Short mmCIF file of N, CA, C and O in Angstrom, two decimals:
data_model
loop_
_atom_site.label_atom_id
_atom_site.label_comp_id
_atom_site.label_asym_id
_atom_site.label_seq_id
_atom_site.Cartn_x
_atom_site.Cartn_y
_atom_site.Cartn_z
N MET A 259 0.32 13.35 -13.38
CA MET A 259 0.44 11.93 -13.69
C MET A 259 0.55 11.78 -15.19
O MET A 259 -0.19 12.39 -15.95
N TYR A 260 1.48 10.96 -15.61
CA TYR A 260 1.69 10.69 -17.02
C TYR A 260 1.43 9.22 -17.29
O TYR A 260 1.90 8.35 -16.57
N ASN A 261 0.68 8.91 -18.35
CA ASN A 261 0.43 7.54 -18.76
C ASN A 261 1.42 7.24 -19.88
O ASN A 261 1.39 7.85 -20.94
N VAL A 262 2.32 6.30 -19.64
CA VAL A 262 3.40 6.00 -20.56
C VAL A 262 3.25 4.57 -21.07
O VAL A 262 3.02 3.66 -20.29
N ASN A 263 3.37 4.37 -22.38
CA ASN A 263 3.35 3.01 -22.92
C ASN A 263 4.69 2.36 -22.66
O ASN A 263 5.73 2.94 -22.88
N SER A 264 4.65 1.15 -22.17
CA SER A 264 5.87 0.42 -21.85
C SER A 264 5.57 -1.06 -21.91
O SER A 264 4.43 -1.46 -21.97
N SER A 265 6.61 -1.85 -21.88
CA SER A 265 6.41 -3.30 -21.80
C SER A 265 6.91 -3.77 -20.45
O SER A 265 7.73 -3.13 -19.82
N GLY A 266 6.40 -4.88 -19.99
CA GLY A 266 6.82 -5.41 -18.69
C GLY A 266 5.67 -5.41 -17.71
O GLY A 266 4.55 -5.05 -18.02
N ASP A 267 5.97 -5.81 -16.48
CA ASP A 267 4.94 -5.97 -15.46
C ASP A 267 4.73 -4.73 -14.59
O ASP A 267 3.84 -4.72 -13.77
N ILE A 268 5.56 -3.72 -14.72
CA ILE A 268 5.44 -2.54 -13.87
C ILE A 268 4.24 -1.72 -14.31
O ILE A 268 4.07 -1.41 -15.47
N ALA A 269 3.38 -1.36 -13.35
CA ALA A 269 2.18 -0.59 -13.67
C ALA A 269 2.37 0.90 -13.43
O ALA A 269 1.68 1.71 -14.02
N GLY A 270 3.30 1.27 -12.57
CA GLY A 270 3.49 2.68 -12.28
C GLY A 270 4.78 2.91 -11.53
O GLY A 270 5.39 1.99 -11.00
N THR A 271 5.17 4.16 -11.50
CA THR A 271 6.34 4.58 -10.73
C THR A 271 6.18 6.07 -10.46
O THR A 271 5.22 6.68 -10.92
N TYR A 272 7.11 6.62 -9.74
CA TYR A 272 7.02 8.04 -9.42
C TYR A 272 8.42 8.62 -9.31
O TYR A 272 9.41 7.91 -9.18
N GLU A 273 8.47 9.92 -9.36
CA GLU A 273 9.74 10.64 -9.22
C GLU A 273 9.59 11.54 -8.00
O GLU A 273 8.69 12.37 -7.94
N THR A 274 10.44 11.35 -7.01
CA THR A 274 10.26 12.02 -5.72
C THR A 274 10.45 13.53 -5.76
O THR A 274 9.66 14.25 -5.15
N THR A 275 11.44 13.99 -6.47
CA THR A 275 11.74 15.42 -6.46
C THR A 275 10.58 16.24 -7.03
O THR A 275 10.14 17.20 -6.43
N SER A 276 10.10 15.84 -8.20
CA SER A 276 9.02 16.60 -8.84
C SER A 276 7.64 16.12 -8.37
O SER A 276 6.63 16.73 -8.72
N LYS A 277 7.61 15.02 -7.61
CA LYS A 277 6.35 14.42 -7.16
C LYS A 277 5.43 14.12 -8.34
O LYS A 277 4.24 14.41 -8.32
N THR A 278 6.02 13.53 -9.36
CA THR A 278 5.31 13.16 -10.57
C THR A 278 5.08 11.65 -10.59
O THR A 278 5.99 10.88 -10.30
N ILE A 279 3.87 11.24 -10.93
CA ILE A 279 3.53 9.82 -11.02
C ILE A 279 3.44 9.44 -12.50
O ILE A 279 2.85 10.16 -13.29
N PHE A 280 4.05 8.31 -12.83
CA PHE A 280 3.99 7.78 -14.18
C PHE A 280 3.26 6.45 -14.13
O PHE A 280 3.57 5.60 -13.31
N SER A 281 2.27 6.28 -14.99
CA SER A 281 1.59 4.98 -15.08
C SER A 281 2.04 4.30 -16.35
O SER A 281 2.20 4.92 -17.39
N LEU A 282 2.26 3.01 -16.24
CA LEU A 282 2.75 2.21 -17.36
C LEU A 282 1.82 1.01 -17.53
O LEU A 282 1.38 0.42 -16.55
N ASN A 283 1.52 0.66 -18.74
CA ASN A 283 0.78 -0.57 -19.02
C ASN A 283 -0.62 -0.61 -18.43
O ASN A 283 -1.10 -1.67 -18.07
N VAL A 284 -1.30 0.49 -18.28
CA VAL A 284 -2.64 0.43 -17.70
C VAL A 284 -3.73 0.50 -18.74
O VAL A 284 -4.88 0.23 -18.44
N GLY A 285 -3.41 0.88 -19.95
CA GLY A 285 -4.41 0.90 -21.01
C GLY A 285 -5.56 1.83 -20.69
O GLY A 285 -5.39 2.91 -20.14
N ASP A 286 -6.78 1.37 -21.00
CA ASP A 286 -7.97 2.19 -20.83
C ASP A 286 -8.80 1.79 -19.62
O ASP A 286 -9.94 2.21 -19.47
N ASP A 287 -8.27 0.98 -18.75
CA ASP A 287 -9.01 0.50 -17.58
C ASP A 287 -8.94 1.55 -16.47
O ASP A 287 -7.95 1.67 -15.76
N ASP A 288 -10.01 2.33 -16.32
CA ASP A 288 -10.03 3.43 -15.35
C ASP A 288 -9.89 2.96 -13.91
O ASP A 288 -9.24 3.62 -13.09
N VAL A 289 -10.48 1.83 -13.57
CA VAL A 289 -10.40 1.31 -12.21
C VAL A 289 -8.96 0.93 -11.89
O VAL A 289 -8.42 1.26 -10.82
N TYR A 290 -8.30 0.27 -12.83
CA TYR A 290 -6.90 -0.12 -12.64
C TYR A 290 -6.02 1.12 -12.55
O TYR A 290 -5.14 1.20 -11.69
N LEU A 291 -6.26 2.08 -13.42
CA LEU A 291 -5.49 3.33 -13.40
C LEU A 291 -5.65 4.04 -12.06
O LEU A 291 -4.68 4.54 -11.49
N GLU A 292 -6.88 4.08 -11.54
CA GLU A 292 -7.12 4.70 -10.24
C GLU A 292 -6.33 3.98 -9.14
O GLU A 292 -5.75 4.61 -8.25
N GLY A 293 -6.27 2.66 -9.22
CA GLY A 293 -5.49 1.90 -8.25
C GLY A 293 -4.01 2.21 -8.33
O GLY A 293 -3.34 2.40 -7.32
N VAL A 294 -3.49 2.29 -9.56
CA VAL A 294 -2.07 2.63 -9.76
C VAL A 294 -1.78 4.02 -9.20
O VAL A 294 -0.80 4.23 -8.49
N LEU A 295 -2.66 4.97 -9.51
CA LEU A 295 -2.49 6.34 -9.02
C LEU A 295 -2.41 6.37 -7.49
O LEU A 295 -1.50 6.97 -6.92
N HIS A 296 -3.33 5.70 -6.83
CA HIS A 296 -3.34 5.73 -5.37
C HIS A 296 -2.19 4.94 -4.76
O HIS A 296 -1.67 5.31 -3.71
N HIS A 297 -1.78 3.87 -5.41
CA HIS A 297 -0.61 3.12 -4.94
C HIS A 297 0.63 4.01 -4.97
O HIS A 297 1.36 4.12 -3.99
N GLU A 298 0.85 4.65 -6.10
CA GLU A 298 2.03 5.53 -6.25
C GLU A 298 1.91 6.75 -5.34
O GLU A 298 2.91 7.22 -4.78
N MET A 299 0.69 7.25 -5.14
CA MET A 299 0.47 8.35 -4.22
C MET A 299 0.87 7.92 -2.80
O MET A 299 1.43 8.71 -2.04
N GLY A 300 0.62 6.66 -2.47
CA GLY A 300 1.03 6.13 -1.17
C GLY A 300 2.54 6.20 -0.98
O GLY A 300 3.02 6.56 0.10
N HIS A 301 3.29 5.87 -2.04
CA HIS A 301 4.75 5.99 -1.96
C HIS A 301 5.16 7.44 -1.70
O HIS A 301 6.00 7.72 -0.85
N LEU A 302 4.58 8.36 -2.45
CA LEU A 302 4.91 9.77 -2.28
C LEU A 302 4.53 10.27 -0.89
O LEU A 302 5.27 11.02 -0.26
N LEU A 303 3.38 9.86 -0.42
CA LEU A 303 2.90 10.25 0.91
C LEU A 303 3.87 9.79 1.99
O LEU A 303 4.26 10.56 2.88
N LEU A 304 4.29 8.54 1.91
CA LEU A 304 5.22 8.00 2.90
C LEU A 304 6.60 8.65 2.77
O LEU A 304 7.19 9.07 3.76
N ASP A 305 7.10 8.76 1.54
CA ASP A 305 8.42 9.36 1.34
C ASP A 305 8.48 10.81 1.81
O ASP A 305 9.50 11.25 2.33
N SER A 306 7.40 11.54 1.63
CA SER A 306 7.37 12.96 2.00
C SER A 306 7.15 13.19 3.49
O SER A 306 7.35 14.30 3.98
N ASN A 307 6.70 12.17 4.20
CA ASN A 307 6.34 12.34 5.62
C ASN A 307 6.85 11.19 6.47
O ASN A 307 6.26 10.86 7.50
N GLU A 308 7.94 10.59 6.07
CA GLU A 308 8.43 9.36 6.70
C GLU A 308 8.68 9.51 8.21
O GLU A 308 8.44 8.59 8.98
N LYS A 309 9.13 10.66 8.63
CA LYS A 309 9.43 10.87 10.05
C LYS A 309 8.17 10.82 10.91
O LYS A 309 8.23 10.58 12.11
N MET A 310 7.02 11.05 10.30
CA MET A 310 5.76 11.05 11.03
C MET A 310 5.12 9.66 11.09
O MET A 310 4.16 9.45 11.82
N PHE A 311 5.67 8.72 10.32
CA PHE A 311 5.10 7.37 10.25
C PHE A 311 5.71 6.48 11.32
O PHE A 311 6.93 6.41 11.47
N ASP A 312 4.88 5.79 12.06
CA ASP A 312 5.33 4.91 13.13
C ASP A 312 5.63 3.52 12.54
O ASP A 312 4.81 2.60 12.59
N THR A 313 6.84 3.39 12.00
CA THR A 313 7.26 2.16 11.34
C THR A 313 7.21 0.97 12.30
O THR A 313 6.72 -0.11 11.93
N GLU A 314 7.73 1.14 13.50
CA GLU A 314 7.76 0.03 14.45
C GLU A 314 6.36 -0.45 14.80
O GLU A 314 6.12 -1.65 14.90
N LYS A 315 5.44 0.49 14.97
CA LYS A 315 4.06 0.11 15.29
C LYS A 315 3.43 -0.65 14.12
O LYS A 315 2.74 -1.65 14.31
N TRP A 316 3.67 -0.17 12.89
CA TRP A 316 3.14 -0.84 11.69
C TRP A 316 3.67 -2.28 11.63
O TRP A 316 2.90 -3.23 11.49
N ILE A 317 4.97 -2.42 11.76
CA ILE A 317 5.61 -3.74 11.65
C ILE A 317 5.14 -4.66 12.78
O ILE A 317 5.02 -5.88 12.59
N SER A 318 4.84 -4.09 13.95
CA SER A 318 4.40 -4.92 15.08
C SER A 318 3.08 -5.63 14.79
O SER A 318 2.74 -6.60 15.46
N HIS A 319 2.35 -5.17 13.78
CA HIS A 319 1.07 -5.80 13.42
C HIS A 319 1.21 -6.83 12.31
O HIS A 319 0.22 -7.42 11.89
N ASN A 320 2.44 -7.06 11.85
CA ASN A 320 2.69 -8.16 10.92
C ASN A 320 2.69 -9.46 11.72
O ASN A 320 2.87 -9.46 12.94
N HIS A 321 2.53 -10.58 11.04
CA HIS A 321 2.62 -11.89 11.67
C HIS A 321 3.96 -12.00 12.40
O HIS A 321 4.98 -11.49 11.93
N ASP A 322 3.97 -12.68 13.53
CA ASP A 322 5.14 -12.72 14.42
C ASP A 322 6.44 -13.13 13.75
O ASP A 322 7.48 -12.55 14.03
N ASP A 323 6.42 -14.11 12.89
CA ASP A 323 7.67 -14.61 12.29
C ASP A 323 7.93 -14.02 10.90
O ASP A 323 8.72 -14.55 10.14
N PHE A 324 7.29 -12.90 10.59
CA PHE A 324 7.37 -12.35 9.24
C PHE A 324 8.54 -11.38 9.06
O PHE A 324 8.84 -10.60 9.95
N GLU A 325 9.17 -11.44 7.89
CA GLU A 325 10.13 -10.44 7.43
C GLU A 325 9.79 -10.15 5.98
O GLU A 325 9.51 -11.06 5.21
N TYR A 326 9.81 -8.86 5.60
CA TYR A 326 9.54 -8.50 4.21
C TYR A 326 10.54 -9.22 3.31
O TYR A 326 11.72 -9.35 3.65
N ILE A 327 10.08 -9.69 2.14
CA ILE A 327 10.87 -10.61 1.33
C ILE A 327 11.88 -9.93 0.41
O ILE A 327 12.84 -10.56 -0.01
N HIS A 328 11.69 -8.67 0.07
CA HIS A 328 12.66 -7.90 -0.71
C HIS A 328 13.12 -8.60 -1.99
O HIS A 328 14.28 -8.52 -2.35
N THR A 329 12.23 -9.28 -2.67
CA THR A 329 12.64 -9.98 -3.89
C THR A 329 11.98 -9.36 -5.11
O THR A 329 11.09 -8.52 -4.99
N GLY A 330 12.39 -9.83 -6.27
CA GLY A 330 11.83 -9.35 -7.53
C GLY A 330 10.39 -9.78 -7.70
O GLY A 330 9.82 -10.46 -6.86
N PHE A 331 9.84 -9.39 -8.82
CA PHE A 331 8.43 -9.60 -9.06
C PHE A 331 8.06 -11.02 -9.43
O PHE A 331 7.13 -11.57 -8.91
N GLY A 332 8.77 -11.63 -10.38
CA GLY A 332 8.30 -12.89 -10.94
C GLY A 332 7.01 -12.61 -11.69
O GLY A 332 6.81 -11.54 -12.24
N SER A 333 6.12 -13.55 -11.69
CA SER A 333 4.82 -13.36 -12.32
C SER A 333 3.90 -12.64 -11.34
O SER A 333 3.66 -13.13 -10.25
N VAL A 334 3.40 -11.48 -11.73
CA VAL A 334 2.62 -10.67 -10.79
C VAL A 334 1.12 -10.88 -10.90
O VAL A 334 0.36 -10.24 -10.20
N ASN A 335 0.66 -11.78 -11.76
CA ASN A 335 -0.78 -11.94 -11.96
C ASN A 335 -1.55 -12.17 -10.67
O ASN A 335 -2.65 -11.67 -10.49
N SER A 336 -1.01 -12.94 -9.75
CA SER A 336 -1.74 -13.25 -8.51
C SER A 336 -1.28 -12.40 -7.33
O SER A 336 -1.77 -12.57 -6.23
N TRP A 337 -0.36 -11.47 -7.54
CA TRP A 337 0.21 -10.70 -6.44
C TRP A 337 -0.80 -9.76 -5.79
O TRP A 337 -0.62 -9.36 -4.66
N PHE A 338 -1.83 -9.37 -6.50
CA PHE A 338 -2.73 -8.34 -6.00
C PHE A 338 -4.09 -8.89 -5.56
O PHE A 338 -4.96 -8.12 -5.22
N GLU A 339 -4.24 -10.19 -5.57
CA GLU A 339 -5.49 -10.79 -5.12
C GLU A 339 -5.52 -10.82 -3.60
O GLU A 339 -4.53 -11.17 -2.96
N ASN A 340 -6.65 -10.45 -3.03
CA ASN A 340 -6.81 -10.56 -1.58
C ASN A 340 -7.16 -12.00 -1.26
O ASN A 340 -8.07 -12.56 -1.85
N ASN A 341 -6.43 -12.61 -0.36
CA ASN A 341 -6.83 -13.93 0.09
C ASN A 341 -6.53 -14.06 1.58
O ASN A 341 -5.70 -13.34 2.14
N SER A 342 -7.24 -14.96 2.23
CA SER A 342 -7.19 -15.06 3.69
C SER A 342 -5.80 -15.39 4.22
O SER A 342 -5.45 -14.97 5.32
N TYR A 343 -4.99 -16.11 3.47
CA TYR A 343 -3.63 -16.44 3.93
C TYR A 343 -2.86 -15.17 4.27
O TYR A 343 -2.27 -15.05 5.35
N TYR A 344 -2.85 -14.21 3.35
CA TYR A 344 -2.12 -12.96 3.58
C TYR A 344 -2.87 -12.05 4.55
O TYR A 344 -2.25 -11.39 5.40
N LEU A 345 -4.17 -11.99 4.43
CA LEU A 345 -4.96 -11.11 5.31
C LEU A 345 -4.78 -11.50 6.78
O LEU A 345 -4.64 -10.63 7.64
N GLU A 346 -4.75 -12.79 7.07
CA GLU A 346 -4.56 -13.24 8.45
C GLU A 346 -3.19 -12.84 8.99
O GLU A 346 -3.02 -12.64 10.19
N LYS A 347 -2.22 -12.71 8.12
CA LYS A 347 -0.87 -12.33 8.53
C LYS A 347 -0.67 -10.81 8.57
O LYS A 347 0.39 -10.31 8.93
N GLY A 348 -1.71 -10.06 8.14
CA GLY A 348 -1.65 -8.60 8.22
C GLY A 348 -1.35 -7.91 6.91
O GLY A 348 -0.98 -6.73 6.90
N PHE A 349 -1.53 -8.61 5.79
CA PHE A 349 -1.22 -8.05 4.48
C PHE A 349 -2.45 -8.12 3.57
O PHE A 349 -3.19 -9.08 3.60
N LEU A 350 -2.61 -7.10 2.75
CA LEU A 350 -3.76 -7.08 1.84
C LEU A 350 -3.60 -8.05 0.69
O LEU A 350 -4.58 -8.55 0.14
N ASN A 351 -2.36 -8.33 0.31
CA ASN A 351 -2.09 -9.25 -0.79
C ASN A 351 -0.62 -9.65 -0.74
O ASN A 351 0.14 -9.17 0.10
N LYS A 352 -0.24 -10.53 -1.64
CA LYS A 352 1.14 -11.02 -1.68
C LYS A 352 2.13 -9.88 -1.95
O LYS A 352 3.22 -9.85 -1.38
N TYR A 353 1.75 -8.95 -2.81
CA TYR A 353 2.65 -7.84 -3.15
C TYR A 353 3.02 -7.03 -1.91
O TYR A 353 4.13 -6.51 -1.81
N SER A 354 2.12 -6.93 -0.96
CA SER A 354 2.37 -6.19 0.28
C SER A 354 3.51 -6.78 1.10
O SER A 354 4.04 -6.11 1.98
N THR A 355 3.87 -8.02 0.84
CA THR A 355 4.91 -8.68 1.62
C THR A 355 6.32 -8.37 1.11
O THR A 355 7.29 -8.77 1.73
N ARG A 356 6.44 -7.64 0.00
CA ARG A 356 7.76 -7.36 -0.56
C ARG A 356 8.59 -6.41 0.30
O ARG A 356 9.72 -6.70 0.64
N PHE A 357 8.04 -5.25 0.59
CA PHE A 357 8.72 -4.21 1.36
C PHE A 357 7.67 -3.50 2.20
O PHE A 357 6.51 -3.44 1.82
N LEU A 358 8.08 -2.86 3.27
CA LEU A 358 7.15 -2.07 4.05
C LEU A 358 6.50 -1.00 3.18
O LEU A 358 5.31 -0.76 3.27
N ARG A 359 7.28 -0.40 2.30
CA ARG A 359 6.73 0.68 1.46
C ARG A 359 5.65 0.16 0.50
O ARG A 359 4.72 0.87 0.17
N GLU A 360 5.77 -1.08 0.04
CA GLU A 360 4.73 -1.66 -0.82
C GLU A 360 3.51 -2.02 0.01
O GLU A 360 2.37 -1.88 -0.43
N ASP A 361 3.74 -2.49 1.22
CA ASP A 361 2.66 -2.78 2.15
C ASP A 361 1.84 -1.51 2.38
O ASP A 361 0.61 -1.50 2.26
N PHE A 362 2.54 -0.42 2.67
CA PHE A 362 1.88 0.87 2.90
C PHE A 362 1.16 1.35 1.64
O PHE A 362 0.03 1.82 1.70
N ALA A 363 1.81 1.23 0.48
CA ALA A 363 1.21 1.71 -0.78
C ALA A 363 -0.05 0.91 -1.13
O ALA A 363 -1.04 1.49 -1.60
N GLU A 364 -0.03 -0.38 -0.91
CA GLU A 364 -1.23 -1.19 -1.18
C GLU A 364 -2.35 -0.81 -0.20
O GLU A 364 -3.52 -0.80 -0.57
N PHE A 365 -1.98 -0.50 1.02
CA PHE A 365 -2.97 -0.06 2.00
C PHE A 365 -3.57 1.27 1.57
O PHE A 365 -4.79 1.47 1.64
N THR A 366 -2.72 2.18 1.12
CA THR A 366 -3.19 3.49 0.64
C THR A 366 -4.17 3.31 -0.51
O THR A 366 -5.23 3.94 -0.54
N LYS A 367 -3.79 2.45 -1.45
CA LYS A 367 -4.65 2.20 -2.61
C LYS A 367 -6.04 1.74 -2.18
O LYS A 367 -7.05 2.29 -2.61
N MET A 368 -6.09 0.74 -1.29
CA MET A 368 -7.39 0.22 -0.89
C MET A 368 -8.15 1.23 -0.03
O MET A 368 -9.37 1.35 -0.15
N TYR A 369 -7.45 1.97 0.81
CA TYR A 369 -8.10 2.96 1.68
C TYR A 369 -8.85 4.00 0.85
O TYR A 369 -9.95 4.38 1.19
N PHE A 370 -8.25 4.42 -0.24
CA PHE A 370 -8.85 5.48 -1.05
C PHE A 370 -9.73 4.98 -2.20
O PHE A 370 -10.52 5.75 -2.75
N THR A 371 -9.59 3.72 -2.59
CA THR A 371 -10.39 3.23 -3.73
C THR A 371 -11.46 2.23 -3.33
O THR A 371 -12.42 2.03 -4.08
N ASN A 372 -11.30 1.56 -2.19
CA ASN A 372 -12.27 0.55 -1.79
C ASN A 372 -12.31 0.43 -0.26
O ASN A 372 -12.14 -0.65 0.30
N ASN A 373 -12.52 1.56 0.39
CA ASN A 373 -12.48 1.61 1.85
C ASN A 373 -13.56 0.72 2.48
O ASN A 373 -13.35 0.16 3.55
N GLU A 374 -14.69 0.55 1.81
CA GLU A 374 -15.74 -0.31 2.35
C GLU A 374 -15.23 -1.75 2.52
O GLU A 374 -15.48 -2.38 3.54
N LYS A 375 -14.51 -2.23 1.52
CA LYS A 375 -13.96 -3.59 1.61
C LYS A 375 -12.89 -3.65 2.70
O LYS A 375 -12.81 -4.63 3.45
N LEU A 376 -12.09 -2.61 2.81
CA LEU A 376 -11.06 -2.57 3.84
C LEU A 376 -11.69 -2.59 5.23
O LEU A 376 -11.21 -3.30 6.12
N ILE A 377 -12.78 -1.88 5.41
CA ILE A 377 -13.49 -1.91 6.69
C ILE A 377 -14.05 -3.30 6.97
O ILE A 377 -14.02 -3.77 8.11
N GLN A 378 -14.52 -3.99 5.93
CA GLN A 378 -14.98 -5.38 6.11
C GLN A 378 -13.82 -6.27 6.57
O GLN A 378 -13.99 -7.12 7.43
N PHE A 379 -12.64 -6.07 5.97
CA PHE A 379 -11.46 -6.83 6.39
C PHE A 379 -11.15 -6.56 7.86
O PHE A 379 -10.72 -7.45 8.59
N ASN A 380 -11.35 -5.31 8.30
CA ASN A 380 -11.09 -4.94 9.70
C ASN A 380 -11.91 -5.80 10.66
O ASN A 380 -11.47 -6.11 11.76
N GLU A 381 -13.12 -6.15 10.24
CA GLU A 381 -14.02 -6.92 11.10
C GLU A 381 -13.57 -8.37 11.25
O GLU A 381 -13.88 -9.02 12.24
N THR A 382 -12.82 -8.87 10.27
CA THR A 382 -12.42 -10.28 10.26
C THR A 382 -10.95 -10.49 10.61
O THR A 382 -10.59 -11.51 11.17
N TYR A 383 -10.11 -9.52 10.26
CA TYR A 383 -8.66 -9.70 10.38
C TYR A 383 -8.07 -8.63 11.32
O TYR A 383 -7.86 -7.48 10.93
N PRO A 384 -7.78 -9.02 12.57
CA PRO A 384 -7.29 -8.05 13.56
C PRO A 384 -6.01 -7.32 13.16
O PRO A 384 -5.84 -6.14 13.48
N ARG A 385 -5.13 -7.99 12.44
CA ARG A 385 -3.88 -7.33 12.03
C ARG A 385 -4.15 -6.24 10.99
O ARG A 385 -3.49 -5.20 10.99
N ILE A 386 -5.11 -6.47 10.12
CA ILE A 386 -5.50 -5.44 9.14
C ILE A 386 -6.13 -4.26 9.88
O ILE A 386 -5.82 -3.10 9.60
N LYS A 387 -6.98 -4.56 10.84
CA LYS A 387 -7.61 -3.49 11.63
C LYS A 387 -6.56 -2.65 12.35
O LYS A 387 -6.64 -1.42 12.38
N ALA A 388 -5.56 -3.30 12.92
CA ALA A 388 -4.51 -2.58 13.64
C ALA A 388 -3.72 -1.67 12.68
O ALA A 388 -3.41 -0.53 13.01
N LYS A 389 -3.42 -2.18 11.49
CA LYS A 389 -2.72 -1.35 10.50
C LYS A 389 -3.61 -0.20 10.02
O LYS A 389 -3.13 0.90 9.76
N TYR A 390 -4.89 -0.46 9.91
CA TYR A 390 -5.85 0.58 9.53
C TYR A 390 -5.76 1.73 10.52
O TYR A 390 -5.74 2.91 10.14
N GLU A 391 -5.70 1.41 11.81
CA GLU A 391 -5.61 2.44 12.83
C GLU A 391 -4.30 3.20 12.75
O GLU A 391 -4.27 4.43 12.88
N VAL A 392 -3.19 2.51 12.51
CA VAL A 392 -1.89 3.17 12.34
C VAL A 392 -1.94 4.09 11.12
O VAL A 392 -1.45 5.22 11.16
N PHE A 393 -2.54 3.60 10.04
CA PHE A 393 -2.66 4.38 8.81
C PHE A 393 -3.45 5.67 9.06
O PHE A 393 -3.03 6.75 8.67
N GLU A 394 -4.60 5.55 9.73
CA GLU A 394 -5.42 6.73 9.99
C GLU A 394 -4.72 7.72 10.91
O GLU A 394 -4.83 8.93 10.72
N GLU A 395 -3.97 7.23 11.90
CA GLU A 395 -3.19 8.12 12.76
C GLU A 395 -2.17 8.89 11.94
O GLU A 395 -1.96 10.09 12.14
N PHE A 396 -1.52 8.20 11.02
CA PHE A 396 -0.53 8.84 10.14
C PHE A 396 -1.18 9.90 9.26
O PHE A 396 -0.68 11.03 9.17
N ILE A 397 -2.29 9.56 8.63
CA ILE A 397 -3.00 10.51 7.77
C ILE A 397 -3.40 11.75 8.57
O ILE A 397 -3.25 12.88 8.10
N GLU A 398 -3.88 11.55 9.78
CA GLU A 398 -4.27 12.68 10.62
C GLU A 398 -3.06 13.58 10.91
O GLU A 398 -3.17 14.81 10.85
N LYS A 399 -1.91 12.98 11.21
CA LYS A 399 -0.69 13.77 11.46
C LYS A 399 -0.31 14.58 10.22
O LYS A 399 0.07 15.74 10.31
N VAL A 400 -0.39 13.95 9.07
CA VAL A 400 -0.02 14.62 7.81
C VAL A 400 -0.98 15.78 7.54
O VAL A 400 -0.54 16.88 7.20
N VAL A 401 -2.27 15.57 7.70
CA VAL A 401 -3.25 16.61 7.44
C VAL A 401 -3.06 17.78 8.41
O VAL A 401 -3.06 18.94 8.01
N LEU A 402 -2.86 17.49 9.69
CA LEU A 402 -2.65 18.54 10.68
C LEU A 402 -1.37 19.32 10.40
O LEU A 402 -1.32 20.54 10.61
N LYS A 403 -0.34 18.62 9.92
CA LYS A 403 0.92 19.28 9.58
C LYS A 403 0.73 20.29 8.45
O LYS A 403 1.33 21.34 8.42
N LYS A 404 -0.14 19.96 7.51
CA LYS A 404 -0.34 20.78 6.31
C LYS A 404 -1.24 21.99 6.59
O LYS A 404 -1.33 22.88 5.79
N GLN A 405 -1.93 22.01 7.73
CA GLN A 405 -2.86 23.12 8.02
C GLN A 405 -2.14 24.28 8.64
O GLN A 405 -1.17 24.23 9.27
#
């Protein structure tokens, strides 16, 4: 992982071939850096094992009339806040609604950095719980594949 000084709203990115993660604009905030690392790790995890991921099952746990928005960032200050509007629809935050891959990466981030809170969400939000189960099934497949 490389920490790179940059301007803009992007906090991290990765390079698939070398499996290198680059963090941008994170400064000295270790908690934020850990979140960026796990988010980008989620992208690499999905990209490297996409055939093992049950995309249809994951999407089936989104709100019935939902389609990923595939739009630019705009102002990202509120994109990462957990609120009940998105949680009830099956998303951890607004950023998760952009693409399936961002939804998965945000889930990866919370699973590895704040799993206790994610488990609390499971108790209140059935769609989050269902995605949690799909996520754990995927992780189990990946781990078994690597053994």
